[in-house]
Coordinates of C-alpha atoms in Angstrom, one line a residue:
M4 CA 33.1 47.3 -14.6
L5 CA 34.1 43.9 -13.3
I6 CA 33.7 42.6 -9.7
R7 CA 35.6 39.7 -8.4
I8 CA 33.8 37.7 -5.6
F9 CA 35.8 35.5 -3.4
Q10 CA 35.1 34.2 0.2
N11 CA 32.2 36.7 0.6
R12 CA 34.1 39.8 -0.4
F13 CA 33.6 42.0 -3.5
Y14 CA 36.8 43.1 -5.1
F15 CA 37.0 46.1 -7.4
S16 CA 40.8 45.9 -7.5
D17 CA 43.5 44.0 -5.6
E18 CA 43.5 46.8 -3.0
K19 CA 39.8 47.8 -2.8
S20 CA 37.2 45.3 -1.6
F21 CA 33.9 45.3 0.4
G22 CA 32.5 42.7 2.8
L23 CA 28.8 41.6 2.8
S24 CA 28.1 44.0 5.8
E25 CA 29.2 46.9 3.5
T26 CA 26.6 46.0 0.9
S27 CA 22.8 45.7 0.6
L28 CA 23.3 41.9 1.0
A29 CA 24.0 42.3 4.8
D30 CA 21.6 40.5 7.2
V31 CA 19.8 38.5 4.5
G32 CA 21.4 35.1 5.2
I33 CA 23.4 34.9 2.0
N34 CA 26.8 33.2 1.6
F35 CA 28.8 32.6 -1.6
K36 CA 30.7 29.4 -2.2
D37 CA 34.1 29.6 -0.7
N38 CA 35.9 27.5 -3.4
L39 CA 34.4 29.5 -6.3
E40 CA 36.0 32.6 -7.8
I41 CA 33.3 34.6 -9.4
F42 CA 33.5 37.5 -11.8
W43 CA 30.4 39.7 -12.4
E44 CA 30.1 42.3 -15.1
V45 CA 28.1 45.3 -13.6
L46 CA 26.8 48.7 -14.7
V47 CA 26.8 51.7 -12.4
E48 CA 23.3 53.3 -12.1
E49 CA 24.1 56.9 -13.0
N50 CA 20.7 58.2 -11.7
Y51 CA 21.6 57.1 -8.1
A52 CA 23.3 59.9 -6.3
V53 CA 24.0 59.4 -2.6
E54 CA 27.3 60.5 -1.1
G55 CA 29.6 57.6 -0.3
E56 CA 27.3 55.0 -2.0
I57 CA 27.1 53.3 -5.4
C58 CA 24.3 51.3 -7.0
L59 CA 25.2 48.5 -9.4
K60 CA 23.2 46.3 -11.8
T61 CA 24.6 42.9 -12.7
I62 CA 24.4 42.2 -16.4
N63 CA 26.7 39.1 -16.6
Y64 CA 27.0 36.7 -13.7
Y65 CA 29.7 34.5 -15.3
S66 CA 32.1 36.8 -17.0
Q67 CA 34.8 35.1 -19.0
S68 CA 37.1 38.1 -19.2
P69 CA 38.8 38.4 -15.8
N70 CA 41.6 40.3 -17.5
K71 CA 39.4 43.3 -17.5
F72 CA 39.8 43.4 -13.7
E73 CA 43.4 44.4 -14.1
G74 CA 44.0 48.2 -13.7
Q75 CA 40.4 48.8 -12.6
T76 CA 39.7 51.6 -10.1
I77 CA 36.8 52.8 -8.0
E78 CA 36.1 56.2 -6.4
P79 CA 37.9 56.3 -3.1
D80 CA 35.0 57.8 -1.2
V81 CA 32.6 54.9 -1.9
K82 CA 31.9 53.2 1.4
F83 CA 28.7 51.2 0.6
I84 CA 27.3 49.3 -2.4
W85 CA 23.7 48.8 -3.3
F86 CA 22.9 46.0 -5.7
M87 CA 19.9 45.9 -8.0
P88 CA 17.9 42.7 -7.6
F89 CA 19.6 39.6 -9.0
K90 CA 18.2 37.0 -11.4
W91 CA 17.6 33.9 -9.2
S92 CA 18.4 31.4 -12.0
Q93 CA 21.8 33.0 -12.4
I94 CA 22.9 33.6 -8.8
E95 CA 21.6 30.4 -7.2
G96 CA 24.4 28.2 -8.3
Q97 CA 27.0 30.6 -6.8
L98 CA 25.5 30.5 -3.3
S99 CA 26.4 28.0 -0.5
S100 CA 23.6 29.0 1.9
Y101 CA 20.5 31.2 1.6
S102 CA 16.8 31.5 2.3
K103 CA 15.1 31.8 -1.0
K104 CA 11.9 32.9 0.6
K105 CA 13.7 35.7 2.5
L106 CA 15.6 36.8 -0.6
I107 CA 12.4 37.1 -2.6
E108 CA 10.6 39.0 0.2
E109 CA 13.6 41.4 0.6
N110 CA 13.7 42.0 -3.2
I111 CA 17.3 40.7 -3.3
V112 CA 16.4 38.3 -6.1
Y113 CA 13.6 37.9 -8.7
I114 CA 12.3 34.8 -10.3
D115 CA 11.0 35.8 -13.7
E116 CA 13.5 37.6 -15.9
K117 CA 10.7 39.5 -17.5
M118 CA 9.6 40.8 -14.1
Q119 CA 10.8 44.3 -13.3
I120 CA 11.4 44.6 -9.5
T121 CA 11.7 47.7 -7.4
Y122 CA 13.9 48.4 -4.5
R123 CA 12.4 47.6 -1.2
N124 CA 12.2 51.0 0.2
Q125 CA 12.9 54.2 -1.6
E126 CA 13.3 56.3 1.6
E127 CA 15.8 53.8 3.0
L128 CA 18.0 54.2 0.0
G129 CA 17.9 58.0 0.5
R130 CA 17.9 58.6 -3.2
K131 CA 18.7 62.2 -4.3
S132 CA 18.5 61.6 -8.1
I133 CA 16.4 63.7 -10.4
G134 CA 14.7 60.7 -12.0
S135 CA 15.0 57.8 -9.5
I136 CA 15.3 54.1 -10.4
M137 CA 11.6 53.9 -9.7
S138 CA 10.8 56.0 -12.7
F139 CA 11.5 53.1 -15.1
E140 CA 10.6 50.1 -13.0
A141 CA 7.1 48.6 -12.5
P142 CA 5.7 47.7 -9.1
I143 CA 7.0 44.5 -7.6
V144 CA 5.1 41.3 -8.3
K145 CA 6.2 38.5 -6.0
E146 CA 6.1 34.9 -7.1
P147 CA 4.9 32.6 -4.3
V148 CA 7.6 30.5 -2.7
V149 CA 7.6 26.8 -3.7
E150 CA 8.5 24.5 -0.8
K151 CA 8.1 20.8 0.1
I152 CA 6.8 19.4 3.4
E153 CA 7.2 15.8 4.4
E154 CA 4.8 14.1 6.8
I155 CA 4.5 10.5 8.2
G156 CA 1.0 9.2 9.0
K157 CA -0.9 6.0 10.0
I158 CA -3.8 4.6 8.1
Y159 CA -6.0 1.8 9.3
Y160 CA -6.7 -1.0 6.9
N161 CA -10.4 -0.8 7.7
D162 CA -10.4 2.8 6.4
I163 CA -9.0 2.1 2.9
D164 CA -10.9 1.5 -0.3
F165 CA -9.5 -1.0 -2.7
D166 CA -9.9 -0.6 -6.4
L167 CA -8.3 -1.9 -9.6
G168 CA -4.5 -1.3 -9.1
K169 CA -4.8 1.0 -6.2
V170 CA -6.1 1.9 -2.7
S171 CA -7.5 5.2 -1.7
F172 CA -8.1 6.8 1.7
S173 CA -8.5 10.0 3.6
F174 CA -5.6 11.6 5.4
K175 CA -5.7 14.5 7.8
S176 CA -2.4 16.4 7.8
K177 CA -1.4 17.6 11.2
V178 CA 1.1 20.0 9.6
L179 CA -1.2 21.6 7.2
G180 CA -4.4 21.2 9.1
Q181 CA -6.2 19.9 6.0
T182 CA -7.8 16.6 4.9
F183 CA -6.7 15.1 1.7
N184 CA -7.9 12.1 -0.4
L185 CA -4.8 10.1 -1.3
E186 CA -4.0 7.1 -3.4
L187 CA -1.4 4.4 -3.5
E188 CA -0.8 2.3 -6.6
N189 CA -0.1 -1.4 -6.7
P190 CA -1.0 -3.4 -9.8
I191 CA -2.0 -6.5 -7.9
L192 CA -4.8 -4.9 -6.0
R193 CA -8.4 -5.5 -6.8
K194 CA -11.8 -4.0 -5.8
E195 CA -12.9 -7.4 -4.4
F196 CA -10.3 -7.0 -1.7
N197 CA -12.6 -4.6 0.1
T198 CA -14.4 -7.7 1.6
I199 CA -11.2 -9.2 3.0
K200 CA -9.5 -6.1 4.6
S201 CA -9.2 -7.9 7.9
Y202 CA -6.7 -10.4 6.5
F203 CA -4.1 -7.8 5.4
P204 CA -2.9 -6.8 8.9
K205 CA -2.4 -10.5 9.8
V206 CA 0.1 -11.1 7.0
L207 CA 1.7 -7.6 6.9
G208 CA 3.2 -7.4 10.4
G209 CA 0.2 -7.9 12.7
R210 CA -0.7 -4.2 13.1
K211 CA -4.1 -2.8 12.3
Y212 CA -2.6 0.1 10.4
F213 CA 0.1 0.8 7.8
T214 CA 2.5 3.7 7.6
I215 CA 2.5 6.3 4.8
K216 CA 5.0 9.1 3.9
V217 CA 3.5 12.1 2.2
V218 CA 5.5 14.8 0.5
F219 CA 3.4 17.9 -0.1
T220 CA 4.6 20.6 -2.6
L221 CA 3.3 24.0 -1.8
R222 CA 3.3 27.3 -3.8
G223 CA 2.6 29.8 -1.2
E224 CA -0.3 28.4 0.8
D225 CA -1.6 26.2 -2.1
V226 CA -0.9 22.5 -2.3
I227 CA 0.1 21.9 -5.9
D228 CA 1.3 18.3 -5.7
K229 CA 1.2 15.3 -3.3
K230 CA 3.4 12.2 -3.5
V231 CA 2.5 9.4 -1.1
S232 CA 4.3 6.1 -0.5
S233 CA 3.9 3.1 1.8
E234 CA 6.2 0.1 2.3
E235 CA 3.4 -2.1 3.5
I236 CA 1.1 -1.5 0.5
Q237 CA 4.0 -1.7 -1.9
S238 CA 5.0 -5.1 -0.4
I239 CA 1.6 -6.7 -1.3
D240 CA 2.6 -9.3 -4.0
D241 CA 1.7 -12.8 -5.1
K242 CA 3.3 -14.2 -1.9
V243 CA 1.2 -12.0 0.4
I244 CA -2.0 -12.9 -1.6
G245 CA -1.1 -16.5 -1.3
Q246 CA -0.7 -16.2 2.5
I247 CA -4.2 -14.5 2.7
K248 CA -5.7 -17.3 0.6
D249 CA -4.2 -19.9 3.0
A250 CA -5.3 -18.0 6.0
R251 CA -8.9 -17.8 4.8
I252 CA -8.9 -21.6 4.4
E253 CA -7.3 -22.3 7.7
N254 CA -9.8 -19.9 9.3
L255 CA -12.6 -22.2 8.3
I256 CA -11.5 -24.7 10.9
S257 CA -10.6 -22.3 13.8
T258 CA -13.6 -20.0 13.4
P259 CA -16.2 -21.6 11.1
V260 CA -18.4 -19.3 9.1
P261 CA -21.9 -18.9 10.6
Y262 CA -24.8 -20.6 8.8
S263 CA -28.4 -21.4 9.3
D264 CA -29.7 -24.7 10.8
E265 CA -31.4 -25.5 7.5
K266 CA -28.2 -25.8 5.6
T267 CA -25.4 -28.2 6.6
L268 CA -23.6 -29.0 3.3
F269 CA -21.6 -26.3 1.5
N270 CA -19.4 -26.1 -1.6
A271 CA -16.5 -23.6 -2.0
E272 CA -18.7 -20.8 -3.2
D273 CA -21.0 -21.3 -0.2
I274 CA -18.1 -21.3 2.3
F275 CA -16.7 -18.1 1.1
G276 CA -20.0 -16.6 0.2
R277 CA -22.6 -14.7 2.2
F278 CA -24.3 -16.8 4.8
N279 CA -25.8 -13.9 6.6
E280 CA -25.7 -10.1 6.7
A281 CA -22.6 -10.1 8.8
S282 CA -20.5 -12.1 6.3
E283 CA -20.0 -10.7 2.8
E284 CA -16.5 -11.9 1.8
G285 CA -17.4 -14.0 -1.2
N286 CA -15.0 -16.3 -3.0
V287 CA -12.6 -13.5 -3.9
F288 CA -9.9 -15.8 -5.2
N289 CA -12.2 -18.4 -6.9
Q290 CA -10.8 -21.1 -4.6
T291 CA -11.9 -24.6 -5.4
E292 CA -12.9 -27.4 -3.2
E293 CA -9.8 -29.3 -4.2
E294 CA -7.6 -26.3 -3.3
I295 CA -9.2 -26.1 0.2
I296 CA -8.4 -29.8 0.8
S297 CA -4.8 -29.4 -0.6
T298 CA -4.2 -26.3 1.6
L299 CA -5.4 -27.9 4.8
I300 CA -3.3 -31.1 4.1
N301 CA -0.2 -29.1 3.4
K302 CA -0.5 -26.5 6.1
K303 CA -1.9 -28.6 8.9
K304 CA -0.6 -31.8 10.3
I305 CA -3.8 -33.9 9.7
R306 CA -3.9 -37.5 10.9
N307 CA -6.2 -38.7 8.1
A308 CA -4.4 -36.7 5.3
K309 CA -3.8 -39.8 3.2
H310 CA -7.5 -40.7 3.5
L311 CA -8.5 -37.3 2.2
Q312 CA -6.0 -37.4 -0.7
F313 CA -7.2 -40.8 -1.7
L314 CA -10.9 -39.8 -1.7
S315 CA -10.4 -36.4 -3.4
G316 CA -7.9 -37.5 -5.9
H317 CA -8.9 -41.1 -6.8
K318 CA -12.5 -41.7 -5.9
H319 CA -14.5 -38.5 -6.0
S320 CA -16.6 -38.1 -9.2
P321 CA -16.5 -34.7 -11.0
K322 CA -20.2 -35.0 -11.6
L323 CA -20.8 -33.4 -8.2
K324 CA -18.8 -30.8 -6.3
I325 CA -17.1 -31.8 -3.1
H326 CA -19.1 -30.5 -0.2
F327 CA -18.1 -29.5 3.4
T328 CA -19.7 -29.7 6.8
L329 CA -18.8 -26.9 9.2
K330 CA -19.7 -26.5 12.8
P331 CA -19.5 -28.6 15.0
Y332 CA -17.8 -31.1 12.7
F333 CA -15.6 -29.8 9.9
G334 CA -15.4 -32.4 7.2
F335 CA -15.7 -33.3 3.6
V336 CA -18.4 -35.1 1.7
F337 CA -17.2 -37.0 -1.4
F338 CA -19.4 -38.4 -4.2
V339 CA -18.3 -41.8 -5.5
E340 CA -20.0 -43.6 -8.3
G341 CA -19.8 -47.4 -8.1
R342 CA -20.9 -49.9 -10.7
S343 CA -24.3 -50.4 -9.1
K344 CA -24.6 -47.7 -6.5
K345 CA -23.9 -44.0 -5.7
H346 CA -22.0 -43.3 -2.5
F347 CA -21.6 -40.3 -0.3
C348 CA -18.5 -40.5 1.9
W349 CA -18.2 -38.1 4.9
E350 CA -14.6 -37.8 6.1
L351 CA -14.1 -35.5 9.1
L352 CA -10.9 -33.9 10.2
E353 CA -9.0 -35.6 13.1
T354 CA -11.7 -38.2 13.8
H355 CA -11.6 -42.0 14.0
A356 CA -14.2 -43.1 11.4
T357 CA -15.4 -42.5 7.9
Y358 CA -19.2 -42.5 7.3
L359 CA -20.6 -44.0 4.1
W360 CA -24.1 -43.8 2.7
S361 CA -24.9 -45.9 -0.4
F362 CA -27.9 -45.2 -2.6
E363 CA -29.4 -47.0 -5.5
K364 CA -27.9 -45.8 -8.8
L365 CA -30.8 -44.0 -10.4
E366 CA -30.6 -41.4 -13.1
N367 CA -30.7 -37.7 -12.0
E368 CA -31.1 -38.7 -8.4
K369 CA -27.8 -37.5 -6.9
N370 CA -29.1 -34.1 -6.0
Q371 CA -32.1 -35.5 -4.3
Q372 CA -29.9 -38.0 -2.5
L373 CA -27.7 -35.1 -1.4
E374 CA -30.7 -33.4 0.1
V375 CA -31.4 -36.6 2.0
L376 CA -27.9 -36.6 3.3
Q377 CA -28.2 -33.0 4.4
K378 CA -31.1 -33.9 6.6
I379 CA -29.2 -36.9 8.0
I380 CA -26.2 -34.7 9.0
S381 CA -28.6 -32.1 10.5
Q382 CA -30.0 -34.9 12.6
I383 CA -26.4 -36.0 13.6
K384 CA -25.7 -32.4 14.7
I385 CA -28.6 -32.7 17.1
I386 CA -28.4 -36.2 18.5
G387 CA -24.7 -37.0 18.0
R388 CA -22.8 -39.6 15.9
E389 CA -23.0 -42.5 18.4
K390 CA -26.8 -42.2 18.8
Y391 CA -27.3 -41.8 15.1
K392 CA -25.3 -45.0 14.4
K393 CA -27.5 -46.9 16.9
T394 CA -30.7 -45.5 15.5
V395 CA -29.8 -46.2 11.8
R396 CA -28.9 -49.8 12.7
E397 CA -32.2 -50.4 14.4
S398 CA -34.2 -49.0 11.5
S399 CA -32.1 -50.2 8.6
D400 CA -35.0 -52.0 6.9
N401 CA -36.9 -48.7 6.5
Q402 CA -34.0 -46.7 5.0
S403 CA -33.5 -45.9 1.3
F404 CA -29.8 -46.3 1.7
E405 CA -27.1 -48.4 3.3
F406 CA -25.0 -47.0 6.0
H407 CA -21.5 -48.0 7.1
A408 CA -19.0 -46.6 9.6
I409 CA -15.4 -47.5 8.7
D410 CA -13.2 -47.1 11.7
H411 CA -9.6 -45.8 11.5
L412 CA -6.9 -47.6 13.4
K413 CA -5.7 -46.1 16.7
I414 CA -3.4 -43.1 16.7
N415 CA -0.3 -45.1 17.7
T416 CA -0.5 -47.2 14.5
S417 CA 1.9 -46.3 11.8
E418 CA 0.5 -44.0 9.1
K419 CA 1.0 -46.4 6.3
E420 CA -0.6 -49.3 8.2
A421 CA -3.5 -47.3 9.3
F422 CA -4.2 -46.1 5.8
Q423 CA -4.0 -49.6 4.2
Y424 CA -6.4 -51.0 6.9
W425 CA -8.9 -48.3 6.2
K426 CA -8.6 -48.6 2.4
Q427 CA -9.1 -52.4 2.5
R428 CA -12.3 -52.0 4.5
L429 CA -13.7 -49.1 2.3
L430 CA -13.1 -50.4 -1.2
P431 CA -15.4 -53.5 -1.1
L432 CA -18.3 -51.2 -0.1
L433 CA -17.9 -48.9 -3.1
V434 CA -19.8 -51.3 -5.4

């Protein structure tokens, strides 16, 4: 027998048709596609014997022989149609609206074609057959419904754990009432970023948290898959890392790293390293002393930028790393080798003088001389620069070094003129 389905009506002939309300598909929220003409090939269950009703089993959901419909008849006393459960993979594409969960619960459809499914209620059917349909069908086995749930959440940067190519964090779902360990991948991420978490909010919008979208896939009550995404974490690229690198350098000026009174000279490893238990950042990006100077010159409008470029690029000897002074005077200590003497040049940011200490040129003495300089700068921290200059002039005969202060021209002098004046006074001293 062939059934023609069109606009939610079941046609057995041109004259005889049934609406959804006249079938077992009433009240289950099912609708067929209006623009689709469907032909089912069905079998009548002979064992079903209820007056005015008929029970049909669909054996072909896409019949290619609509001509069989011509001349077909049905008993005139049939008023209601029961359908045996449909195979979900076959009927799904013919429906415009449905609740899959309800259809499964109501035994309207089944998922596994090997699964034999019973009618939902034998008494409701009012069977009067001698060997009911139940006699050759196994008990129903329902497959759990698969559904997806989307949830938006906020994760604080301080609560994430960086690793190679990913970050991980804990997320408590308000929808599911469970806590999940989630991961976001980004190949640029590294484990070392755990020590610089505080910089990411500054360059990623200023908020202390980032937003995630999680799509949970559930089978019944079990979470079988989790997909998580975040625009902020995905946006971390070389440009963002570059901004963090610059911010770390600029931060040295605005909020100098704490240090002990015993140490006043630092190289790049020292600056980004651990000075006390509260600071564990480390030189994550292996930034050099030259990079620090270059960044400060390019990012800040520094009055003595040309002086710094000249000392770092033309005069500093690679035999010793450039050193830095921090609080209260952020500056740079360059090592210059002359023909007969070794010189340590202390150039501070935004000040009006360059300080120069010249020592005798002895073999393997530069590190010891650096220690002497460290004690001198510690003394300057205590008594101030002006008092130090007065003190060193009064006791110059008892010093193991020569000291000179090379003044910069006043701020209203042109940059080129100020630099040339300073350079002409400095070079004769670098003997």
